[in-house]
XYZ file of N, CA and C in Angstrom:
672
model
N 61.094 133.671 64.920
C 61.569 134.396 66.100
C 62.871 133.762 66.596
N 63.760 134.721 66.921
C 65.052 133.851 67.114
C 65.593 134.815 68.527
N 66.611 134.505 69.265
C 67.171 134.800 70.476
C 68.231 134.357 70.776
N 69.136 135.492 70.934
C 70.295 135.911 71.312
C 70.663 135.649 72.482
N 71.620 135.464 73.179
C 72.078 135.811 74.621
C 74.122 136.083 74.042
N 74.467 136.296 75.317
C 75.686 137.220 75.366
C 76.811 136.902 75.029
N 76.501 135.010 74.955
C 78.225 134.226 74.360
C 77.467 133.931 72.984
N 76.801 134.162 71.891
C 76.990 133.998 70.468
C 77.490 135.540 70.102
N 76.918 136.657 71.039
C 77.574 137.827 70.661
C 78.804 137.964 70.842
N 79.650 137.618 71.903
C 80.987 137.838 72.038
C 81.369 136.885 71.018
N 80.968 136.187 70.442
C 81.837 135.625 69.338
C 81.506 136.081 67.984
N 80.742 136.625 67.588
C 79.680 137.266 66.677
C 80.844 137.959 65.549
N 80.634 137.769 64.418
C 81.286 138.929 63.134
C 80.439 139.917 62.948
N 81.530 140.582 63.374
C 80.801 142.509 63.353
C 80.943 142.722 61.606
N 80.160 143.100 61.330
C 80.595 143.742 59.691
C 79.916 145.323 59.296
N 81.022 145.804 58.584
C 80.252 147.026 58.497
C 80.562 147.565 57.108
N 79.738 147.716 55.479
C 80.207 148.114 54.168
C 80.800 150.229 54.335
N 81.504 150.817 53.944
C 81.848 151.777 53.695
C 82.088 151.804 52.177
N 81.053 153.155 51.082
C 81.097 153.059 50.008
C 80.210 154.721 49.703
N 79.496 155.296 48.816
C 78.754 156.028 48.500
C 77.352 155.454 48.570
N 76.703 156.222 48.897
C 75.349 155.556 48.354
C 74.659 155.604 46.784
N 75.488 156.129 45.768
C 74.762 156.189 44.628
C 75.368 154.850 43.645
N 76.267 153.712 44.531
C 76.788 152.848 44.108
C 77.460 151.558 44.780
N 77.716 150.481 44.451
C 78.069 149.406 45.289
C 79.292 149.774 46.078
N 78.965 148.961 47.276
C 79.914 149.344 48.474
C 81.589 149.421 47.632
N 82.407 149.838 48.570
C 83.542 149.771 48.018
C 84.157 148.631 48.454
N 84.289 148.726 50.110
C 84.935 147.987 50.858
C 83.853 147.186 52.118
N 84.400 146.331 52.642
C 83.399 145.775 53.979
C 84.579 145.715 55.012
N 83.953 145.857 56.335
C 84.994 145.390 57.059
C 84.888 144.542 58.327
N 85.366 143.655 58.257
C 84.800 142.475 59.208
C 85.574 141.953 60.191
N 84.898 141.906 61.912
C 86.105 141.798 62.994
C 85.444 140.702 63.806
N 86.352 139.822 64.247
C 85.821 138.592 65.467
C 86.737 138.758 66.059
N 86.539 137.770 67.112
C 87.548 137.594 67.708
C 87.961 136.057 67.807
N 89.609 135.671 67.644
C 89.777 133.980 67.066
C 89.888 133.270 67.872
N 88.944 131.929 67.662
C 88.287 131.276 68.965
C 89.506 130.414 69.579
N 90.300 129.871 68.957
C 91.732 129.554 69.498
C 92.974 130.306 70.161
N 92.910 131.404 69.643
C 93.981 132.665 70.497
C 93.640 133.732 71.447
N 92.437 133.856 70.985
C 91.424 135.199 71.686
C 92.158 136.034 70.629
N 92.590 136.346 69.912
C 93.095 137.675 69.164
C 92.173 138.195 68.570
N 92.408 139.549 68.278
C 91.280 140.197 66.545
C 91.661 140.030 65.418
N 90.635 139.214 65.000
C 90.702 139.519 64.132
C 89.596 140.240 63.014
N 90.888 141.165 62.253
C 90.075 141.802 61.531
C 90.918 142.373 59.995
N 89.158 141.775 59.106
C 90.071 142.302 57.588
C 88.946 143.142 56.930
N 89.363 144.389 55.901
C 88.646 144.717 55.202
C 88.962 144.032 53.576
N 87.655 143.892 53.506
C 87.655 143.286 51.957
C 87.144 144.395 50.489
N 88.269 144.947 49.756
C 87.953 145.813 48.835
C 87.337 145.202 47.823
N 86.115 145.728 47.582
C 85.484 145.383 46.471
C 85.421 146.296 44.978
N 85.992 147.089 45.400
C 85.731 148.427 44.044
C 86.922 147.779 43.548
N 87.338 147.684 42.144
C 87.862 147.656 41.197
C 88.954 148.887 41.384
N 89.039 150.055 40.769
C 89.830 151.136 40.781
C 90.419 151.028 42.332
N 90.091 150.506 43.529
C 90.605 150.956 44.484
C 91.815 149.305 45.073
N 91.967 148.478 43.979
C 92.840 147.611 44.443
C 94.381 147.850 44.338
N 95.163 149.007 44.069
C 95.948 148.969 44.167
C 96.196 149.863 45.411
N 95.187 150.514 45.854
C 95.039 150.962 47.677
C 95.169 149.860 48.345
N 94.391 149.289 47.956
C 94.244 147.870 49.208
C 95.641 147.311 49.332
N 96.239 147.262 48.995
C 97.541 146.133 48.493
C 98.718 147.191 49.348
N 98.624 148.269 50.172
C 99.463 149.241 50.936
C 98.908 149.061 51.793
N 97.859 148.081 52.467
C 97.820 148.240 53.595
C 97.628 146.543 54.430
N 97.817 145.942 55.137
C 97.915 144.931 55.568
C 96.839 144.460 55.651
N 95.868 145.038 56.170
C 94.153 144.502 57.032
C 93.619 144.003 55.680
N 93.544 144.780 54.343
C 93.320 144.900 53.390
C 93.046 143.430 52.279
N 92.423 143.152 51.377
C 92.331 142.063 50.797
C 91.245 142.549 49.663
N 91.784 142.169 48.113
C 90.749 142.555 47.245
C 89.952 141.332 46.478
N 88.740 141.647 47.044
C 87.972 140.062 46.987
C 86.219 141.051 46.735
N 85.557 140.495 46.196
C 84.336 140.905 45.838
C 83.564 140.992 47.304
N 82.254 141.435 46.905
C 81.342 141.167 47.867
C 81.072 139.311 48.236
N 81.042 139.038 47.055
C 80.723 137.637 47.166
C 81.751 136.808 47.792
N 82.947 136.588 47.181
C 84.210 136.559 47.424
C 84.222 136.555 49.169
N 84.152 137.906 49.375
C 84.489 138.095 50.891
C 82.998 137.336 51.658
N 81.695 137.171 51.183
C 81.029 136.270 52.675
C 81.325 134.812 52.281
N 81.952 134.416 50.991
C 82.527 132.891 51.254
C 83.427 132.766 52.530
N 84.436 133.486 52.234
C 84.922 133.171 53.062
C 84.481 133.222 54.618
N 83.878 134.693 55.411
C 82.953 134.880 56.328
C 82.191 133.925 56.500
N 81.236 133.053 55.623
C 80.375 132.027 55.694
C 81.102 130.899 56.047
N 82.311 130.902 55.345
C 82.902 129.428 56.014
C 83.524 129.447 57.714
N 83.356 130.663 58.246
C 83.824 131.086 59.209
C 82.779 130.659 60.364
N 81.649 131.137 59.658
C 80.251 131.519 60.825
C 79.927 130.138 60.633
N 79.973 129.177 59.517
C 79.633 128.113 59.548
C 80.327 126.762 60.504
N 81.423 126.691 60.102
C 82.408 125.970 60.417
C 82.460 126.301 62.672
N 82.140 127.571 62.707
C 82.438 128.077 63.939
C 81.072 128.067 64.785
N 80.037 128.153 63.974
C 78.947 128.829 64.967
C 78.592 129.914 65.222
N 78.961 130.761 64.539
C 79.036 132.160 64.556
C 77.439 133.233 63.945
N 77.546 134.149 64.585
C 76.099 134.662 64.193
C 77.236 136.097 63.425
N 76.765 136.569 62.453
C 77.144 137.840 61.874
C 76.293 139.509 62.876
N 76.646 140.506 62.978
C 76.041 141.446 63.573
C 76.765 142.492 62.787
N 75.663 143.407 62.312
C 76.029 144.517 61.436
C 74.811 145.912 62.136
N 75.142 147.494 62.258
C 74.914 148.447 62.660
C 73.616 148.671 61.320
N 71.989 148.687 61.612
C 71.048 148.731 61.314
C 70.691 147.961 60.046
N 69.840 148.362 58.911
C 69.452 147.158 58.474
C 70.518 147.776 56.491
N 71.702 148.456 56.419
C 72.213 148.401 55.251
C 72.712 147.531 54.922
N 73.530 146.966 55.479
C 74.074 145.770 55.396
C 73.303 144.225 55.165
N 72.469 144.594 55.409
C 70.943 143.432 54.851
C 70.882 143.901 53.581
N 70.254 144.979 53.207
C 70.131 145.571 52.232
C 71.180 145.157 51.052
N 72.367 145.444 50.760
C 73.525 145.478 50.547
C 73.761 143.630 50.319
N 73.535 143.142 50.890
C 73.652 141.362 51.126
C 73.089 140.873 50.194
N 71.454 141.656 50.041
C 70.450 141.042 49.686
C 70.438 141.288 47.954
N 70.949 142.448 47.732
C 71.549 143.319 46.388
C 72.895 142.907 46.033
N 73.589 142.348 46.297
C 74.699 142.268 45.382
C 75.400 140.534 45.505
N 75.039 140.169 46.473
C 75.029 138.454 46.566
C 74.076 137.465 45.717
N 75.076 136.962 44.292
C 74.371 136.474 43.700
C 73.479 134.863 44.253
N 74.841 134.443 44.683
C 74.559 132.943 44.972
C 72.851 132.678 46.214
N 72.211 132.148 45.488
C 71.156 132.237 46.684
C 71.258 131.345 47.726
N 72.321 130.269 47.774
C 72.416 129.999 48.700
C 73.334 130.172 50.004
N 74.378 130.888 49.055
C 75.142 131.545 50.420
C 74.124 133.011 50.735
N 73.813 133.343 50.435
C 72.731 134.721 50.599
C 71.697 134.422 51.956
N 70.986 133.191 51.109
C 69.891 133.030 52.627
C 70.781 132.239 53.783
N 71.949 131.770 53.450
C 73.056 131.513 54.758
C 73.502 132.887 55.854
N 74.190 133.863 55.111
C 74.538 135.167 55.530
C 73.429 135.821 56.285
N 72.398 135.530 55.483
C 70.851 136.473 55.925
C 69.965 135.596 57.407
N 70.264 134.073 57.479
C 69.824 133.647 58.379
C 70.313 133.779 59.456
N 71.793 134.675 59.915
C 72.198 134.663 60.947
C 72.792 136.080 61.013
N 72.333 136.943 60.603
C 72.591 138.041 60.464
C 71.336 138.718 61.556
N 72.227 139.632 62.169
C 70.529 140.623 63.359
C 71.362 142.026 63.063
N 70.549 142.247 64.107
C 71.100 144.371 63.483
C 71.278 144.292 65.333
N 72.296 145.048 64.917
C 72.980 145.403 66.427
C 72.115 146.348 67.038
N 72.001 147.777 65.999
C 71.051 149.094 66.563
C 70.217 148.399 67.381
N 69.093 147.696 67.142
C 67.837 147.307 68.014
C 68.279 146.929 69.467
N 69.290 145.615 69.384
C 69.883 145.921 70.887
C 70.532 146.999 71.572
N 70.891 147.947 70.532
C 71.302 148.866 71.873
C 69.982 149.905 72.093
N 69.546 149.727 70.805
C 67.982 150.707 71.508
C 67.569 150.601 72.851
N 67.152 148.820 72.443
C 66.670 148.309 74.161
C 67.307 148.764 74.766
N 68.551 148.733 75.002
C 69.958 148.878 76.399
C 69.402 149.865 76.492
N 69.643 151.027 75.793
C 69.327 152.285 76.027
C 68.142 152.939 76.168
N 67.108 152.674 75.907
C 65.877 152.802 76.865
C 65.219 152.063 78.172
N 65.648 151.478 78.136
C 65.750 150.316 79.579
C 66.869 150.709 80.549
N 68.114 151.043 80.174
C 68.911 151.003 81.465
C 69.334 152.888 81.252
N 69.361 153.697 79.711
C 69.646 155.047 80.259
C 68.806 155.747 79.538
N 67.320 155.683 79.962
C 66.584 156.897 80.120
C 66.731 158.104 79.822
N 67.663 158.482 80.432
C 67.857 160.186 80.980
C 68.917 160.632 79.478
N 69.659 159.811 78.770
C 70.281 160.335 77.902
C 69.752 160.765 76.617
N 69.934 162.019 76.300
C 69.064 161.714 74.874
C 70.206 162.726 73.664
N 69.489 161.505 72.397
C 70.893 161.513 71.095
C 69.741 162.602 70.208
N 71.039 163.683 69.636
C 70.161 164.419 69.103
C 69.865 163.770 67.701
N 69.067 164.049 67.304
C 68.429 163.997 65.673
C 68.952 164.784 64.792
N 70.379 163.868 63.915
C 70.130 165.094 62.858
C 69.701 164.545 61.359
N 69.410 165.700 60.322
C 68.651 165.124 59.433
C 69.796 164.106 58.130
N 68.730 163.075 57.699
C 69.642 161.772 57.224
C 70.228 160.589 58.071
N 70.618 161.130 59.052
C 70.874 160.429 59.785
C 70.594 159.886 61.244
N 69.361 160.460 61.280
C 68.663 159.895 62.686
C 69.241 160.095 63.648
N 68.861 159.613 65.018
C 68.951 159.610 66.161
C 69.997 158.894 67.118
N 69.659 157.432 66.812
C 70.381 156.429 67.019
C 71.760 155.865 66.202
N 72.430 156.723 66.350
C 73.890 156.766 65.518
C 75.072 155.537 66.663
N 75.964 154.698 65.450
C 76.369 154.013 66.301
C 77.608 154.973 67.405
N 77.523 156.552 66.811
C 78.931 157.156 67.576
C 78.685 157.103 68.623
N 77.238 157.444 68.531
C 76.561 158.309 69.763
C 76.858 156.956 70.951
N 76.481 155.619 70.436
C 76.022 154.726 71.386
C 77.780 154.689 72.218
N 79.012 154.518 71.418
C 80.230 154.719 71.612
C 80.956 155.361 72.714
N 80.255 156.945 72.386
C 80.549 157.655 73.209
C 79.832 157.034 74.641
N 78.768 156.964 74.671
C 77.895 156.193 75.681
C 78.289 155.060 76.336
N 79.535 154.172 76.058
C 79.963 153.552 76.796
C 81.962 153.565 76.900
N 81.940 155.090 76.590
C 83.266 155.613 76.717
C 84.251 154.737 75.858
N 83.802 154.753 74.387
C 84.431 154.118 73.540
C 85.246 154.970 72.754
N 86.440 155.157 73.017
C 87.014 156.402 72.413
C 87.864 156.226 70.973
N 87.228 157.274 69.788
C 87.486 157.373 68.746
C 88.252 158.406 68.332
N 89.349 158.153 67.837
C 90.742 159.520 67.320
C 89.317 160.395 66.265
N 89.575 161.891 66.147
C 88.735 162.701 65.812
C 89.302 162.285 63.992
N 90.213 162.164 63.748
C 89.949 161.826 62.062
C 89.221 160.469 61.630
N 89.001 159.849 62.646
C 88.139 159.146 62.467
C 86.990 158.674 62.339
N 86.126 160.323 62.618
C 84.662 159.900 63.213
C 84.165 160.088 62.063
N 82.489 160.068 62.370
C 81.378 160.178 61.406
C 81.421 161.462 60.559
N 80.939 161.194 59.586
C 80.824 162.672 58.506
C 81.051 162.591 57.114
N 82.741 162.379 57.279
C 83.396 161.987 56.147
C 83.796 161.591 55.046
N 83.528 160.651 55.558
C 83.315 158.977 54.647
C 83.088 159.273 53.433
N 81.757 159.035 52.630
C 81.695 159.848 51.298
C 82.341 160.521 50.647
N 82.772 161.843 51.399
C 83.547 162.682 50.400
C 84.630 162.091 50.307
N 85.509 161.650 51.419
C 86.488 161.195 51.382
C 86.955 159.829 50.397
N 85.747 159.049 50.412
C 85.568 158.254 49.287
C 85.965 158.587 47.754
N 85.501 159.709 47.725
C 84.628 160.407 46.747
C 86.415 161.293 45.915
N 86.593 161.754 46.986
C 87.767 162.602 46.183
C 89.243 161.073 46.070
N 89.697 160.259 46.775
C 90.416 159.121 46.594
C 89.883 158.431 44.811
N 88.245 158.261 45.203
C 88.114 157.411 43.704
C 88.430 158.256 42.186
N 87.985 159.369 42.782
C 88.765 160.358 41.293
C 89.820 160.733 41.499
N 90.988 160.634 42.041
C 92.144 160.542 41.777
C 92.686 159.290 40.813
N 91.847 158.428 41.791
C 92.557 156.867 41.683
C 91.905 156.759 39.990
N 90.743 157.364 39.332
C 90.635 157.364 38.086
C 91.653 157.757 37.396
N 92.080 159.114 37.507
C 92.596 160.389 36.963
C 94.153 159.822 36.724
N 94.863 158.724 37.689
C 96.081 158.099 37.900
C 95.783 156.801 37.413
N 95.235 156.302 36.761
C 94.784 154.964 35.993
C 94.768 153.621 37.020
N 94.634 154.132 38.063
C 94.525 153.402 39.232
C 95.773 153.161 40.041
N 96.609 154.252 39.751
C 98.192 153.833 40.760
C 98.174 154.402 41.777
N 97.936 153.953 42.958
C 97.672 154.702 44.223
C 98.938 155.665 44.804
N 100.165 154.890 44.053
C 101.599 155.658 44.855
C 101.482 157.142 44.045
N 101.006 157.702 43.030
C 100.694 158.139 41.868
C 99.662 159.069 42.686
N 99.072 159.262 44.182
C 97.849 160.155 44.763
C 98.557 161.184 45.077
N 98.243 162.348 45.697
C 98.591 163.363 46.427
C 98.471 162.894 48.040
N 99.486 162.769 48.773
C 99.728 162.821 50.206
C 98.407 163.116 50.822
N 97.385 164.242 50.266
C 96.320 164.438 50.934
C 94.954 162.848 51.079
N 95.207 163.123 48.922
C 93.892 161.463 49.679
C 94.455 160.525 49.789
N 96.302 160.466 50.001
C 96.320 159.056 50.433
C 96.139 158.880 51.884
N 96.371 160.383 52.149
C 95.377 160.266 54.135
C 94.022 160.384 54.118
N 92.990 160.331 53.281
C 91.749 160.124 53.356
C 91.381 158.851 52.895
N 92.749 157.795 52.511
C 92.272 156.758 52.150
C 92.314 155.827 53.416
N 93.473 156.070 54.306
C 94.320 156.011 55.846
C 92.925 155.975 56.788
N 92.113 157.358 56.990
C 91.148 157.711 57.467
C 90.042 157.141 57.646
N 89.962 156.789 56.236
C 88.339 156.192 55.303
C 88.495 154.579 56.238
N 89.688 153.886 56.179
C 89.920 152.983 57.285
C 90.009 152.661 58.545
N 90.197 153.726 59.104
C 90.318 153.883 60.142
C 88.906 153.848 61.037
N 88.139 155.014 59.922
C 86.792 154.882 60.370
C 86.151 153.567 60.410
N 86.177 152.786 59.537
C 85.720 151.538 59.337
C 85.949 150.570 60.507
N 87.138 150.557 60.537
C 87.890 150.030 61.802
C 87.252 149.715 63.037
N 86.712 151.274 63.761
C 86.708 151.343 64.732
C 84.967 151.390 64.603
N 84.366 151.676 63.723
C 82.849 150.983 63.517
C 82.940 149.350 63.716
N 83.540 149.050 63.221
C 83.267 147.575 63.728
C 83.978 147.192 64.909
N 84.755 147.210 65.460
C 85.362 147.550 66.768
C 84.418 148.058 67.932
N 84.186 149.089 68.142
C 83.204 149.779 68.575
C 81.958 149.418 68.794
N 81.297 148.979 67.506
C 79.710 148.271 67.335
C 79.928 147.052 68.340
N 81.020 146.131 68.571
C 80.968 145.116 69.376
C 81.280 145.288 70.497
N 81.742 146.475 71.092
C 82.038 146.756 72.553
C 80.909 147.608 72.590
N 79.726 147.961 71.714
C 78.420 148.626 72.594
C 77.600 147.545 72.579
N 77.398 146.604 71.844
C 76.636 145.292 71.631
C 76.974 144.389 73.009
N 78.012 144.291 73.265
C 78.230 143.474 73.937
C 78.254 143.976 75.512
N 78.261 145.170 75.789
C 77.892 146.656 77.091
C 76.270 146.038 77.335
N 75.422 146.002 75.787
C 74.210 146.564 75.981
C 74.024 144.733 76.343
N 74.694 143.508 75.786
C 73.678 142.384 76.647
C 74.399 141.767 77.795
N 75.643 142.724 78.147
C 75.653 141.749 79.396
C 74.594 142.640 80.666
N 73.536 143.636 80.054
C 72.939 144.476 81.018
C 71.451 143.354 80.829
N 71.130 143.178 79.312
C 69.791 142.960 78.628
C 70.023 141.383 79.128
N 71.054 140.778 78.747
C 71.137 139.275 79.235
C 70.330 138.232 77.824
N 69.629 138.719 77.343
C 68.836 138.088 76.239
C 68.245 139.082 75.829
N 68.129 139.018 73.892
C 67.053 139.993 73.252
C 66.965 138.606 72.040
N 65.663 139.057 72.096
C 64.524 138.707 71.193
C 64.191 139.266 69.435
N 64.776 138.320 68.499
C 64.299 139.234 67.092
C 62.963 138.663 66.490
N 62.720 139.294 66.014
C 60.774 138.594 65.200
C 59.905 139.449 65.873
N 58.538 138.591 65.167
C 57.680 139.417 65.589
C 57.027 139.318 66.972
C-alpha cells in the first residue's frame, strides 16, 4: 500500500505511449517539470523504426527505444525522487511487455500509479452532479472529459479520436517513401504535427487534472 500527497505529484513524470494497438507503441511522451528552473520539460521518445526520420523535424522529438527512453526517465525519477504518473493502467501494460531489463522494469513499475483512479476519487467526491458519457471502447472516464472538467483547453486538431488512423496512414506512407519523411504528402505530414500535438497535451493536461484533483483530495491511497 503506498500514498501519495500533492508535492511528489507536482513533481511527478507524466507519461503517455501513442501507437496502434495491434503493435508496439510508436512513440512515448514524457513531461516534468525541472526542479532547478521550474520549466517543462518535455520530450517524446520515437520508438518505431520507419518513423525516425519524422522525429528528427521536430525538436521535442528523440529516437531512442522503449528501453532506451525509461533509462534515461529512470535516471531522472531516481536521481530526483520522482514518482512516474501515466492515464490508466496501458502504460503498465506496455512497461511490463516491452522492457527487457528486469531491473529497470520493477524500478519504473515501483513508482509508477495511474492517474485515472485519482481523478475518479476527485470526481465522485467533489463533482457528483457531472456525468461523462460512455462510449463504446472507450469508457466513461476519458482523460478529455476530466480536461474539459477543469477548463483545460485543447486546439480541436488535437483531441481524441484520431490517433490511430492518423498513425496509421503517416506509417504507410513513411513505408511506401522508404522512410523519407520530406518525401510525405503535406497532408500526413500534418497528421504527423497532430499525432503530437495530441500527445502533448495528454500529458500536459493529465498533470493539470491530477494535480486539480489532489490539491482538493490532499492524499490518495494505492493498494488494497
Amino acid at each position: 500500500m503506498q500514498r501519495i500527497t500533492l508535492e511528489p505529484v507536482s513533481r511527478a513524470i507524466y507519461i503517455d505511449f501513442e501507437g496502434n494497438v495491434d503493435r508496439e507503441p510508436t512513440f512515448l511522451g514524457s513531461h516534468h517539470i525541472d526542479a532547478k528552473t521550474g520549466t517543462d520539460i518535455f520530450t517524446q521518445y520515437v520508438h518505431e523504426d520507419i518513423f525516425r526520420s519524422a522525429a528528427k523535424t521536430k525538436a521535442q522529438c528523440v529516437n531512442k527505444s522503449i528501453e532506451e527512453a525509461f533509462e534515461h526517465l529512470a535516471t531522472i525519477a531516481y536521481r530526483e525522487n520522482r514518482i512516474f504518473l501515466a492515464w490508466s493502467s496501458r502504460e503498465k501494460l506496455a512497461i511490463e511487455t516491452f522492457i527487457a531489463n528486469e531491473k529497470l522494469k520493477e524500478f519504473v513499475l515501483s513508482r509508477l500509479f495511474d492517474s485515472k483512479r485519482v481523478a475518479r476519487r476527485w470526481k465522485n467526491r467533489f463533482h457528483r452532479n457531472v456525468t461523462f458519457e460512455r462510449l463504446p471502447r472507450h469508457g466513461r472516464h476519458r482523460l478529455s472529459e476530466y480536461m474539459n472538467l477543469i477548463g483545460y483547453h485543447v486546439p480541436s486538431t488535437a483531441g481524441p479520436g484520431n490517433t490511430g488512423q492518423r498513425l496509421r496512414t503517416v506509417r504507410e506512407q513513411l513505408v511506401r517513401r522508404n522512410g523519407d519523411y520530406e518525401n510525405l504528402t503535406a497532408v500526413s505530414k500534418g497528421k504527423w504535427t497532430k499525432v503530437l500535438s495530441h500527445n502533448y497535451h495528454d500529458c500536459v493536461g493529465m498533470r493539470e487534472v491530477t494535480l486539480a484533483a489532489m490539491k482538493d483530495l490532499r492524499t490518495f491511497k494505492f493498494g488494497k
